[in-house]
Amino acid sequence: METRRVGTSGLAVSRLGLGTMTWGRDTAAQEARALLESFCEAGGTLLDTAAAYGAGDAERLIGRLVAEVSRREDMVIATKAGFVIRNGKRIVDTSRRALLRDLAGSLRRLNTDYIDLWQIHAWGDAPLEESLAAMDHAVAQGMVRYAGISNFVGWQTAQAATWQRAFPGRTPVVSAQVEYSLLARRAEVEVLPAVEAFGLGFFPWSPLGRGVLTGQYRRGTPRGSRGSSDHFAWFVEPYLQTRSRAVVEAVAKAADGLDLTPLEVALLWVRDAPLVTAPLLGARTAGQLKACLDTEAKSLPTEIATALDDVSGGPMVARTG
């Protein structure tokens, strides 16, 4: 698999990343191992997780499986801090205390001495300078190699990057991670301009529109899909509305004309979009992941990518210049 630099930093990652949000809950240990084996065999290096995923179980699985399947030094482990689910409630705490507590737990669960890319999971109520100072401390202590942010809007991304550049010695923000797909192009309004202006890497999550762009929901909600589960139905439902159907049908039509699958068309559109470093794949089975990995030698004709731009929200400024 090809590799890409994370913005203007020295960090390099595979151009597809493996997301682990379902590990330890919907994806059992045996299936997670199969996913990791397939990913590594294809040349994948970027593993994305978070302290909050599965209440820490995703990180525990990674800590065990990386040692069995690959070599720690060959993997780029990215995790996040500052977000937990407690008693069914989502709590964002980006204070220095909470962030460093999450980091200590991540290091223990991942069975590693360092995190390659440590990200603030979401914008919180704590002063931004306090949160970023925790990142500085983690890097200075050797616990973290690079720092990034996740789910920040455009002005928040710019503020974080600017603050870290204001004085020599602060740890630069090297990456941003938000949702981005043919069904979610809001990042193009402010986040991607900030990514470009500050030379950041960009990791889109849910590049397949929460699974909807694969076409599996065109005739209803399949059994066993995320949309049919009690804890993920809310996640998929927003993209099952009428306004999304035209985009899904356009992707299916493009796939038919190119002898590709809708999954391949949707993923290639994101993977090769301007400023994208690596889409994060939320595959839950080895079969789903293989379908994504099979895109390595494929690409979309420019005219098709541009047509999908038009259907899904209008011309992409970064593509057209």
PDB file of N, CA and C in Angstrom, residues 18-113:
ATOM      1  N   LEU A  18      -7.001   1.874   9.541  1.00  0.00           N
ATOM      2  CA  LEU A  18      -7.964   0.914  10.090  1.00  0.00           C
ATOM      3  C   LEU A  18      -8.548   1.479  11.375  1.00  0.00           C
ATOM      4  N   GLY A  19      -9.841   1.776  11.349  1.00  0.00           N
ATOM      5  CA  GLY A  19     -10.526   2.273  12.530  1.00  0.00           C
ATOM      6  C   GLY A  19     -11.007   1.123  13.407  1.00  0.00           C
ATOM      7  N   THR A  20     -11.093   1.359  14.709  1.00  0.00           N
ATOM      8  CA  THR A  20     -11.385   0.267  15.640  1.00  0.00           C
ATOM      9  C   THR A  20     -12.526   0.597  16.600  1.00  0.00           C
ATOM     10  N   MET A  21     -13.435   1.468  16.210  1.00  0.00           N
ATOM     11  CA  MET A  21     -14.494   1.895  17.125  1.00  0.00           C
ATOM     12  C   MET A  21     -15.352   0.724  17.599  1.00  0.00           C
ATOM     13  N   THR A  22     -15.522  -0.297  16.766  1.00  0.00           N
ATOM     14  CA  THR A  22     -16.394  -1.420  17.130  1.00  0.00           C
ATOM     15  C   THR A  22     -15.649  -2.554  17.833  1.00  0.00           C
ATOM     16  N   TRP A  23     -14.325  -2.464  17.924  1.00  0.00           N
ATOM     17  CA  TRP A  23     -13.563  -3.558  18.510  1.00  0.00           C
ATOM     18  C   TRP A  23     -13.891  -3.706  19.997  1.00  0.00           C
ATOM     19  N   GLY A  24     -14.073  -4.966  20.401  1.00  0.00           N
ATOM     20  CA  GLY A  24     -14.372  -5.233  21.789  1.00  0.00           C
ATOM     21  C   GLY A  24     -15.861  -5.222  22.086  1.00  0.00           C
ATOM     22  N   ARG A  25     -16.676  -4.804  21.112  1.00  0.00           N
ATOM     23  CA  ARG A  25     -18.124  -4.825  21.308  1.00  0.00           C
ATOM     24  C   ARG A  25     -18.773  -5.553  20.135  1.00  0.00           C
ATOM     25  N   ASP A  26     -18.823  -4.923  18.955  1.00  0.00           N
ATOM     26  CA  ASP A  26     -19.403  -5.575  17.779  1.00  0.00           C
ATOM     27  C   ASP A  26     -18.390  -6.438  17.045  1.00  0.00           C
ATOM     28  N   THR A  27     -17.132  -6.162  17.244  1.00  0.00           N
ATOM     29  CA  THR A  27     -16.074  -6.940  16.596  1.00  0.00           C
ATOM     30  C   THR A  27     -15.291  -7.686  17.666  1.00  0.00           C
ATOM     31  N   ALA A  28     -15.458  -9.003  17.705  1.00  0.00           N
ATOM     32  CA  ALA A  28     -14.816  -9.825  18.717  1.00  0.00           C
ATOM     33  C   ALA A  28     -13.328 -10.002  18.414  1.00  0.00           C
ATOM     34  N   ALA A  29     -12.608 -10.568  19.377  1.00  0.00           N
ATOM     35  CA  ALA A  29     -11.158 -10.686  19.278  1.00  0.00           C
ATOM     36  C   ALA A  29     -10.720 -11.465  18.041  1.00  0.00           C
ATOM     37  N   GLN A  30     -11.394 -12.565  17.735  1.00  0.00           N
ATOM     38  CA  GLN A  30     -10.995 -13.383  16.583  1.00  0.00           C
ATOM     39  C   GLN A  30     -11.165 -12.617  15.275  1.00  0.00           C
ATOM     40  N   GLU A  31     -12.283 -11.887  15.154  1.00  0.00           N
ATOM     41  CA  GLU A  31     -12.511 -11.107  13.942  1.00  0.00           C
ATOM     42  C   GLU A  31     -11.543  -9.935  13.859  1.00  0.00           C
ATOM     43  N   ALA A  32     -11.246  -9.317  15.002  1.00  0.00           N
ATOM     44  CA  ALA A  32     -10.287  -8.212  15.028  1.00  0.00           C
ATOM     45  C   ALA A  32      -8.908  -8.687  14.578  1.00  0.00           C
ATOM     46  N   ARG A  33      -8.536  -9.857  14.989  1.00  0.00           N
ATOM     47  CA  ARG A  33      -7.243 -10.412  14.563  1.00  0.00           C
ATOM     48  C   ARG A  33      -7.214 -10.607  13.052  1.00  0.00           C
ATOM     49  N   ALA A  34      -8.296 -11.133  12.491  1.00  0.00           N
ATOM     50  CA  ALA A  34      -8.357 -11.321  11.042  1.00  0.00           C
ATOM     51  C   ALA A  34      -8.265  -9.987  10.315  1.00  0.00           C
ATOM     52  N   LEU A  35      -8.920  -8.964  10.857  1.00  0.00           N
ATOM     53  CA  LEU A  35      -8.848  -7.630  10.262  1.00  0.00           C
ATOM     54  C   LEU A  35      -7.417  -7.112  10.269  1.00  0.00           C
ATOM     55  N   LEU A  36      -6.766  -7.229  11.410  1.00  0.00           N
ATOM     56  CA  LEU A  36      -5.408  -6.706  11.528  1.00  0.00           C
ATOM     57  C   LEU A  36      -4.445  -7.471  10.637  1.00  0.00           C
ATOM     58  N   GLU A  37      -4.599  -8.778  10.558  1.00  0.00           N
ATOM     59  CA  GLU A  37      -3.733  -9.576   9.690  1.00  0.00           C
ATOM     60  C   GLU A  37      -3.880  -9.148   8.234  1.00  0.00           C
ATOM     61  N   SER A  38      -5.123  -9.008   7.776  1.00  0.00           N
ATOM     62  CA  SER A  38      -5.352  -8.603   6.381  1.00  0.00           C
ATOM     63  C   SER A  38      -4.792  -7.216   6.114  1.00  0.00           C
ATOM     64  N   PHE A  39      -4.995  -6.323   7.063  1.00  0.00           N
ATOM     65  CA  PHE A  39      -4.529  -4.940   6.918  1.00  0.00           C
ATOM     66  C   PHE A  39      -3.008  -4.889   6.830  1.00  0.00           C
ATOM     67  N   CYS A  40      -2.335  -5.596   7.706  1.00  0.00           N
ATOM     68  CA  CYS A  40      -0.869  -5.597   7.703  1.00  0.00           C
ATOM     69  C   CYS A  40      -0.316  -6.278   6.450  1.00  0.00           C
ATOM     70  N   GLU A  41      -0.939  -7.366   6.032  1.00  0.00           N
ATOM     71  CA  GLU A  41      -0.490  -8.064   4.823  1.00  0.00           C
ATOM     72  C   GLU A  41      -0.601  -7.176   3.595  1.00  0.00           C
ATOM     73  N   ALA A  42      -1.566  -6.254   3.612  1.00  0.00           N
ATOM     74  CA  ALA A  42      -1.748  -5.333   2.482  1.00  0.00           C
ATOM     75  C   ALA A  42      -0.825  -4.125   2.569  1.00  0.00           C
ATOM     76  N   GLY A  43      -0.027  -4.049   3.628  1.00  0.00           N
ATOM     77  CA  GLY A  43       0.886  -2.929   3.784  1.00  0.00           C
ATOM     78  C   GLY A  43       0.325  -1.789   4.602  1.00  0.00           C
ATOM     79  N   GLY A  44      -0.805  -2.004   5.266  1.00  0.00           N
ATOM     80  CA  GLY A  44      -1.382  -0.959   6.108  1.00  0.00           C
ATOM     81  C   GLY A  44      -0.573  -0.759   7.374  1.00  0.00           C
ATOM     82  N   THR A  45      -0.471   0.483   7.815  1.00  0.00           N
ATOM     83  CA  THR A  45       0.299   0.784   9.027  1.00  0.00           C
ATOM     84  C   THR A  45      -0.479   1.593  10.059  1.00  0.00           C
ATOM     85  N   LEU A  46      -1.522   2.325   9.639  1.00  0.00           N
ATOM     86  CA  LEU A  46      -2.201   3.259  10.532  1.00  0.00           C
ATOM     87  C   LEU A  46      -3.379   2.600  11.238  1.00  0.00           C
ATOM     88  N   LEU A  47      -3.299   2.510  12.563  1.00  0.00           N
ATOM     89  CA  LEU A  47      -4.379   1.995  13.397  1.00  0.00           C
ATOM     90  C   LEU A  47      -4.940   3.149  14.203  1.00  0.00           C
ATOM     91  N   ASP A  48      -6.225   3.410  14.062  1.00  0.00           N
ATOM     92  CA  ASP A  48      -6.849   4.518  14.790  1.00  0.00           C
ATOM     93  C   ASP A  48      -7.803   3.980  15.841  1.00  0.00           C
ATOM     94  N   THR A  49      -7.650   4.474  17.074  1.00  0.00           N
ATOM     95  CA  THR A  49      -8.490   4.020  18.167  1.00  0.00           C
ATOM     96  C   THR A  49      -8.751   5.188  19.115  1.00  0.00           C
ATOM     97  N   ALA A  50      -9.263   4.889  20.293  1.00  0.00           N
ATOM     98  CA  ALA A  50      -9.530   5.930  21.285  1.00  0.00           C
ATOM     99  C   ALA A  50      -9.714   5.268  22.641  1.00  0.00           C
ATOM    100  N   ALA A  51      -9.420   6.014  23.679  1.00  0.00           N
ATOM    101  CA  ALA A  51      -9.629   5.504  25.033  1.00  0.00           C
ATOM    102  C   ALA A  51     -11.091   5.162  25.269  1.00  0.00           C
ATOM    103  N   ALA A  52     -11.991   5.857  24.577  1.00  0.00           N
ATOM    104  CA  ALA A  52     -13.425   5.655  24.786  1.00  0.00           C
ATOM    105  C   ALA A  52     -13.993   4.459  24.047  1.00  0.00           C
ATOM    106  N   TYR A  53     -13.310   3.930  23.056  1.00  0.00           N
ATOM    107  CA  TYR A  53     -13.877   2.858  22.245  1.00  0.00           C
ATOM    108  C   TYR A  53     -14.013   1.577  23.069  1.00  0.00           C
ATOM    109  N   GLY A  54     -15.248   1.114  23.196  1.00  0.00           N
ATOM    110  CA  GLY A  54     -15.476  -0.104  23.969  1.00  0.00           C
ATOM    111  C   GLY A  54     -15.035   0.017  25.400  1.00  0.00           C
ATOM    112  N   ALA A  55     -15.076   1.237  25.950  1.00  0.00           N
ATOM    113  CA  ALA A  55     -14.633   1.474  27.339  1.00  0.00           C
ATOM    114  C   ALA A  55     -13.205   0.959  27.548  1.00  0.00           C
ATOM    115  N   GLY A  56     -12.371   1.121  26.525  1.00  0.00           N
ATOM    116  CA  GLY A  56     -10.972   0.702  26.623  1.00  0.00           C
ATOM    117  C   GLY A  56     -10.688  -0.652  26.000  1.00  0.00           C
ATOM    118  N   ASP A  57     -11.724  -1.405  25.670  1.00  0.00           N
ATOM    119  CA  ASP A  57     -11.499  -2.752  25.129  1.00  0.00           C
ATOM    120  C   ASP A  57     -10.828  -2.737  23.760  1.00  0.00           C
ATOM    121  N   ALA A  58     -11.118  -1.720  22.941  1.00  0.00           N
ATOM    122  CA  ALA A  58     -10.463  -1.650  21.631  1.00  0.00           C
ATOM    123  C   ALA A  58      -8.953  -1.525  21.805  1.00  0.00           C
ATOM    124  N   GLU A  59      -8.523  -0.660  22.717  1.00  0.00           N
ATOM    125  CA  GLU A  59      -7.086  -0.511  22.950  1.00  0.00           C
ATOM    126  C   GLU A  59      -6.482  -1.792  23.521  1.00  0.00           C
ATOM    127  N   ARG A  60      -7.209  -2.481  24.379  1.00  0.00           N
ATOM    128  CA  ARG A  60      -6.691  -3.738  24.933  1.00  0.00           C
ATOM    129  C   ARG A  60      -6.469  -4.765  23.833  1.00  0.00           C
ATOM    130  N   LEU A  61      -7.419  -4.840  22.907  1.00  0.00           N
ATOM    131  CA  LEU A  61      -7.264  -5.775  21.795  1.00  0.00           C
ATOM    132  C   LEU A  61      -6.054  -5.414  20.944  1.00  0.00           C
ATOM    133  N   ILE A  62      -5.910  -4.137  20.641  1.00  0.00           N
ATOM    134  CA  ILE A  62      -4.764  -3.698  19.836  1.00  0.00           C
ATOM    135  C   ILE A  62      -3.467  -4.037  20.547  1.00  0.00           C
ATOM    136  N   GLY A  63      -3.407  -3.772  21.844  1.00  0.00           N
ATOM    137  CA  GLY A  63      -2.188  -4.057  22.606  1.00  0.00           C
ATOM    138  C   GLY A  63      -1.776  -5.504  22.525  1.00  0.00           C
ATOM    139  N   ARG A  64      -2.754  -6.404  22.510  1.00  0.00           N
ATOM    140  CA  ARG A  64      -2.442  -7.824  22.427  1.00  0.00           C
ATOM    141  C   ARG A  64      -2.160  -8.263  21.000  1.00  0.00           C
ATOM    142  N   LEU A  65      -2.983  -7.790  20.051  1.00  0.00           N
ATOM    143  CA  LEU A  65      -2.888  -8.296  18.691  1.00  0.00           C
ATOM    144  C   LEU A  65      -1.683  -7.775  17.921  1.00  0.00           C
ATOM    145  N   VAL A  66      -1.312  -6.523  18.155  1.00  0.00           N
ATOM    146  CA  VAL A  66      -0.143  -5.984  17.442  1.00  0.00           C
ATOM    147  C   VAL A  66       1.088  -6.826  17.753  1.00  0.00           C
ATOM    148  N   ALA A  67       1.236  -7.233  18.997  1.00  0.00           N
ATOM    149  CA  ALA A  67       2.391  -8.046  19.389  1.00  0.00           C
ATOM    150  C   ALA A  67       2.361  -9.420  18.721  1.00  0.00           C
ATOM    151  N   GLU A  68       1.164  -9.917  18.414  1.00  0.00           N
ATOM    152  CA  GLU A  68       1.038 -11.244  17.820  1.00  0.00           C
ATOM    153  C   GLU A  68       1.120 -11.222  16.293  1.00  0.00           C
ATOM    154  N   VAL A  69       0.620 -10.138  15.692  1.00  0.00           N
ATOM    155  CA  VAL A  69       0.455 -10.092  14.239  1.00  0.00           C
ATOM    156  C   VAL A  69       1.575  -9.344  13.539  1.00  0.00           C
ATOM    157  N   SER A  70       2.114  -8.307  14.167  1.00  0.00           N
ATOM    158  CA  SER A  70       3.094  -7.443  13.508  1.00  0.00           C
ATOM    159  C   SER A  70       4.200  -7.075  14.493  1.00  0.00           C
ATOM    160  N   ARG A  71       4.951  -6.045  14.135  1.00  0.00           N
ATOM    161  CA  ARG A  71       5.942  -5.481  15.044  1.00  0.00           C
ATOM    162  C   ARG A  71       5.491  -4.083  15.425  1.00  0.00           C
ATOM    163  N   ARG A  72       5.613  -3.752  16.701  1.00  0.00           N
ATOM    164  CA  ARG A  72       5.159  -2.448  17.162  1.00  0.00           C
ATOM    165  C   ARG A  72       5.759  -1.320  16.348  1.00  0.00           C
ATOM    166  N   GLU A  73       7.036  -1.411  16.014  1.00  0.00           N
ATOM    167  CA  GLU A  73       7.712  -0.327  15.302  1.00  0.00           C
ATOM    168  C   GLU A  73       7.232  -0.161  13.864  1.00  0.00           C
ATOM    169  N   ASP A  74       6.529  -1.165  13.343  1.00  0.00           N
ATOM    170  CA  ASP A  74       6.009  -1.064  11.980  1.00  0.00           C
ATOM    171  C   ASP A  74       4.632  -0.409  11.923  1.00  0.00           C
ATOM    172  N   MET A  75       4.001  -0.241  13.077  1.00  0.00           N
ATOM    173  CA  MET A  75       2.657   0.298  13.130  1.00  0.00           C
ATOM    174  C   MET A  75       2.659   1.755  13.592  1.00  0.00           C
ATOM    175  N   VAL A  76       1.703   2.507  13.094  1.00  0.00           N
ATOM    176  CA  VAL A  76       1.466   3.873  13.568  1.00  0.00           C
ATOM    177  C   VAL A  76       0.152   3.831  14.350  1.00  0.00           C
ATOM    178  N   ILE A  77       0.261   3.859  15.656  1.00  0.00           N
ATOM    179  CA  ILE A  77      -0.921   3.781  16.510  1.00  0.00           C
ATOM    180  C   ILE A  77      -1.369   5.189  16.878  1.00  0.00           C
ATOM    181  N   ALA A  78      -2.596   5.499  16.490  1.00  0.00           N
ATOM    182  CA  ALA A  78      -3.187   6.797  16.799  1.00  0.00           C
ATOM    183  C   ALA A  78      -4.340   6.578  17.771  1.00  0.00           C
ATOM    184  N   THR A  79      -4.318   7.259  18.887  1.00  0.00           N
ATOM    185  CA  THR A  79      -5.431   7.149  19.821  1.00  0.00           C
ATOM    186  C   THR A  79      -5.865   8.545  20.250  1.00  0.00           C
ATOM    187  N   LYS A  80      -6.943   8.591  21.044  1.00  0.00           N
ATOM    188  CA  LYS A  80      -7.548   9.875  21.402  1.00  0.00           C
ATOM    189  C   LYS A  80      -7.852   9.906  22.888  1.00  0.00           C
ATOM    190  N   ALA A  81      -7.989  11.119  23.401  1.00  0.00           N
ATOM    191  CA  ALA A  81      -8.262  11.304  24.821  1.00  0.00           C
ATOM    192  C   ALA A  81      -9.232  12.464  25.007  1.00  0.00           C
ATOM    193  N   GLY A  82      -9.884  12.488  26.180  1.00  0.00           N
ATOM    194  CA  GLY A  82     -10.747  13.608  26.514  1.00  0.00           C
ATOM    195  C   GLY A  82     -12.220  13.349  26.335  1.00  0.00           C
ATOM    196  N   PHE A  83     -12.588  12.108  26.019  1.00  0.00           N
ATOM    197  CA  PHE A  83     -13.994  11.775  25.800  1.00  0.00           C
ATOM    198  C   PHE A  83     -14.275  10.410  26.407  1.00  0.00           C
ATOM    199  N   VAL A  84     -15.334  10.321  27.195  1.00  0.00           N
ATOM    200  CA  VAL A  84     -15.733   9.044  27.792  1.00  0.00           C
ATOM    201  C   VAL A  84     -17.249   8.924  27.771  1.00  0.00           C
ATOM    202  N   ILE A  85     -17.715   7.703  27.892  1.00  0.00           N
ATOM    203  CA  ILE A  85     -19.142   7.445  28.091  1.00  0.00           C
ATOM    204  C   ILE A  85     -19.293   6.875  29.492  1.00  0.00           C
ATOM    205  N   ARG A  86     -19.973   7.622  30.347  1.00  0.00           N
ATOM    206  CA  ARG A  86     -20.122   7.232  31.740  1.00  0.00           C
ATOM    207  C   ARG A  86     -21.602   7.204  32.098  1.00  0.00           C
ATOM    208  N   ASN A  87     -22.067   6.019  32.566  1.00  0.00           N
ATOM    209  CA  ASN A  87     -23.482   5.841  32.907  1.00  0.00           C
ATOM    210  C   ASN A  87     -24.393   6.214  31.740  1.00  0.00           C
ATOM    211  N   GLY A  88     -23.932   5.859  30.524  1.00  0.00           N
ATOM    212  CA  GLY A  88     -24.730   6.110  29.343  1.00  0.00           C
ATOM    213  C   GLY A  88     -24.665   7.526  28.816  1.00  0.00           C
ATOM    214  N   LYS A  89     -23.914   8.390  29.466  1.00  0.00           N
ATOM    215  CA  LYS A  89     -23.804   9.783  29.050  1.00  0.00           C
ATOM    216  C   LYS A  89     -22.430  10.057  28.439  1.00  0.00           C
ATOM    217  N   ARG A  90     -22.425  10.862  27.408  1.00  0.00           N
ATOM    218  CA  ARG A  90     -21.163  11.246  26.761  1.00  0.00           C
ATOM    219  C   ARG A  90     -20.583  12.454  27.481  1.00  0.00           C
ATOM    220  N   ILE A  91     -19.372  12.300  27.930  1.00  0.00           N
ATOM    221  CA  ILE A  91     -18.721  13.351  28.708  1.00  0.00           C
ATOM    222  C   ILE A  91     -17.417  13.752  28.027  1.00  0.00           C
ATOM    223  N   VAL A  92     -17.283  15.029  27.735  1.00  0.00           N
ATOM    224  CA  VAL A  92     -16.046  15.563  27.173  1.00  0.00           C
ATOM    225  C   VAL A  92     -15.309  16.290  28.289  1.00  0.00           C
ATOM    226  N   ASP A  93     -14.103  15.850  28.587  1.00  0.00           N
ATOM    227  CA  ASP A  93     -13.274  16.484  29.620  1.00  0.00           C
ATOM    228  C   ASP A  93     -11.861  16.603  29.071  1.00  0.00           C
ATOM    229  N   THR A  94     -11.504  17.804  28.649  1.00  0.00           N
ATOM    230  CA  THR A  94     -10.190  18.027  28.038  1.00  0.00           C
ATOM    231  C   THR A  94      -9.255  18.777  28.980  1.00  0.00           C
ATOM    232  N   SER A  95      -9.505  18.665  30.273  1.00  0.00           N
ATOM    233  CA  SER A  95      -8.593  19.249  31.252  1.00  0.00           C
ATOM    234  C   SER A  95      -7.267  18.489  31.223  1.00  0.00           C
ATOM    235  N   ARG A  96      -6.238  19.115  31.701  1.00  0.00           N
ATOM    236  CA  ARG A  96      -4.922  18.459  31.765  1.00  0.00           C
ATOM    237  C   ARG A  96      -5.021  17.144  32.537  1.00  0.00           C
ATOM    238  N   ARG A  97      -5.720  17.182  33.649  1.00  0.00           N
ATOM    239  CA  ARG A  97      -5.856  15.997  34.490  1.00  0.00           C
ATOM    240  C   ARG A  97      -6.495  14.852  33.720  1.00  0.00           C
ATOM    241  N   ALA A  98      -7.608  15.145  33.041  1.00  0.00           N
ATOM    242  CA  ALA A  98      -8.326  14.088  32.328  1.00  0.00           C
ATOM    243  C   ALA A  98      -7.523  13.565  31.140  1.00  0.00           C
ATOM    244  N   LEU A  99      -6.913  14.457  30.399  1.00  0.00           N
ATOM    245  CA  LEU A  99      -6.157  14.033  29.222  1.00  0.00           C
ATOM    246  C   LEU A  99      -4.985  13.137  29.603  1.00  0.00           C
ATOM    247  N   LEU A 100      -4.228  13.548  30.607  1.00  0.00           N
ATOM    248  CA  LEU A 100      -3.064  12.747  31.006  1.00  0.00           C
ATOM    249  C   LEU A 100      -3.483  11.448  31.672  1.00  0.00           C
ATOM    250  N   ARG A 101      -4.633  11.464  32.350  1.00  0.00           N
ATOM    251  CA  ARG A 101      -5.163  10.215  32.912  1.00  0.00           C
ATOM    252  C   ARG A 101      -5.537   9.255  31.785  1.00  0.00           C
ATOM    253  N   ASP A 102      -6.196   9.785  30.750  1.00  0.00           N
ATOM    254  CA  ASP A 102      -6.545   8.944  29.597  1.00  0.00           C
ATOM    255  C   ASP A 102      -5.295   8.406  28.915  1.00  0.00           C
ATOM    256  N   LEU A 103      -4.282   9.241  28.790  1.00  0.00           N
ATOM    257  CA  LEU A 103      -3.039   8.810  28.140  1.00  0.00           C
ATOM    258  C   LEU A 103      -2.384   7.674  28.910  1.00  0.00           C
ATOM    259  N   ALA A 104      -2.324   7.811  30.219  1.00  0.00           N
ATOM    260  CA  ALA A 104      -1.724   6.746  31.033  1.00  0.00           C
ATOM    261  C   ALA A 104      -2.479   5.437  30.835  1.00  0.00           C
ATOM    262  N   GLY A 105      -3.812   5.529  30.788  1.00  0.00           N
ATOM    263  CA  GLY A 105      -4.601   4.329  30.560  1.00  0.00           C
ATOM    264  C   GLY A 105      -4.377   3.750  29.176  1.00  0.00           C
ATOM    265  N   SER A 106      -4.261   4.603  28.169  1.00  0.00           N
ATOM    266  CA  SER A 106      -4.027   4.129  26.808  1.00  0.00           C
ATOM    267  C   SER A 106      -2.686   3.416  26.689  1.00  0.00           C
ATOM    268  N   LEU A 107      -1.663   3.975  27.282  1.00  0.00           N
ATOM    269  CA  LEU A 107      -0.343   3.343  27.231  1.00  0.00           C
ATOM    270  C   LEU A 107      -0.378   1.955  27.880  1.00  0.00           C
ATOM    271  N   ARG A 108      -1.085   1.874  28.986  1.00  0.00           N
ATOM    272  CA  ARG A 108      -1.192   0.583  29.692  1.00  0.00           C
ATOM    273  C   ARG A 108      -1.974  -0.425  28.861  1.00  0.00           C
ATOM    274  N   ARG A 109      -3.123  -0.016  28.344  1.00  0.00           N
ATOM    275  CA  ARG A 109      -3.955  -0.954  27.582  1.00  0.00           C
ATOM    276  C   ARG A 109      -3.314  -1.354  26.260  1.00  0.00           C
ATOM    277  N   LEU A 110      -2.646  -0.415  25.609  1.00  0.00           N
ATOM    278  CA  LEU A 110      -1.994  -0.696  24.334  1.00  0.00           C
ATOM    279  C   LEU A 110      -0.674  -1.444  24.497  1.00  0.00           C
ATOM    280  N   ASN A 111      -0.240  -1.588  25.736  1.00  0.00           N
ATOM    281  CA  ASN A 111       1.005  -2.310  26.028  1.00  0.00           C
ATOM    282  C   ASN A 111       2.179  -1.732  25.247  1.00  0.00           C
ATOM    283  N   THR A 112       2.297  -0.408  25.314  1.00  0.00           N
ATOM    284  CA  THR A 112       3.352   0.279  24.572  1.00  0.00           C
ATOM    285  C   THR A 112       3.947   1.404  25.414  1.00  0.00           C
ATOM    286  N   ASP A 113       5.152   1.822  25.068  1.00  0.00           N
ATOM    287  CA  ASP A 113       5.810   2.910  25.780  1.00  0.00           C
ATOM    288  C   ASP A 113       5.477   4.270  25.196  1.00  0.00           C
TER     289      ASP A 113
END
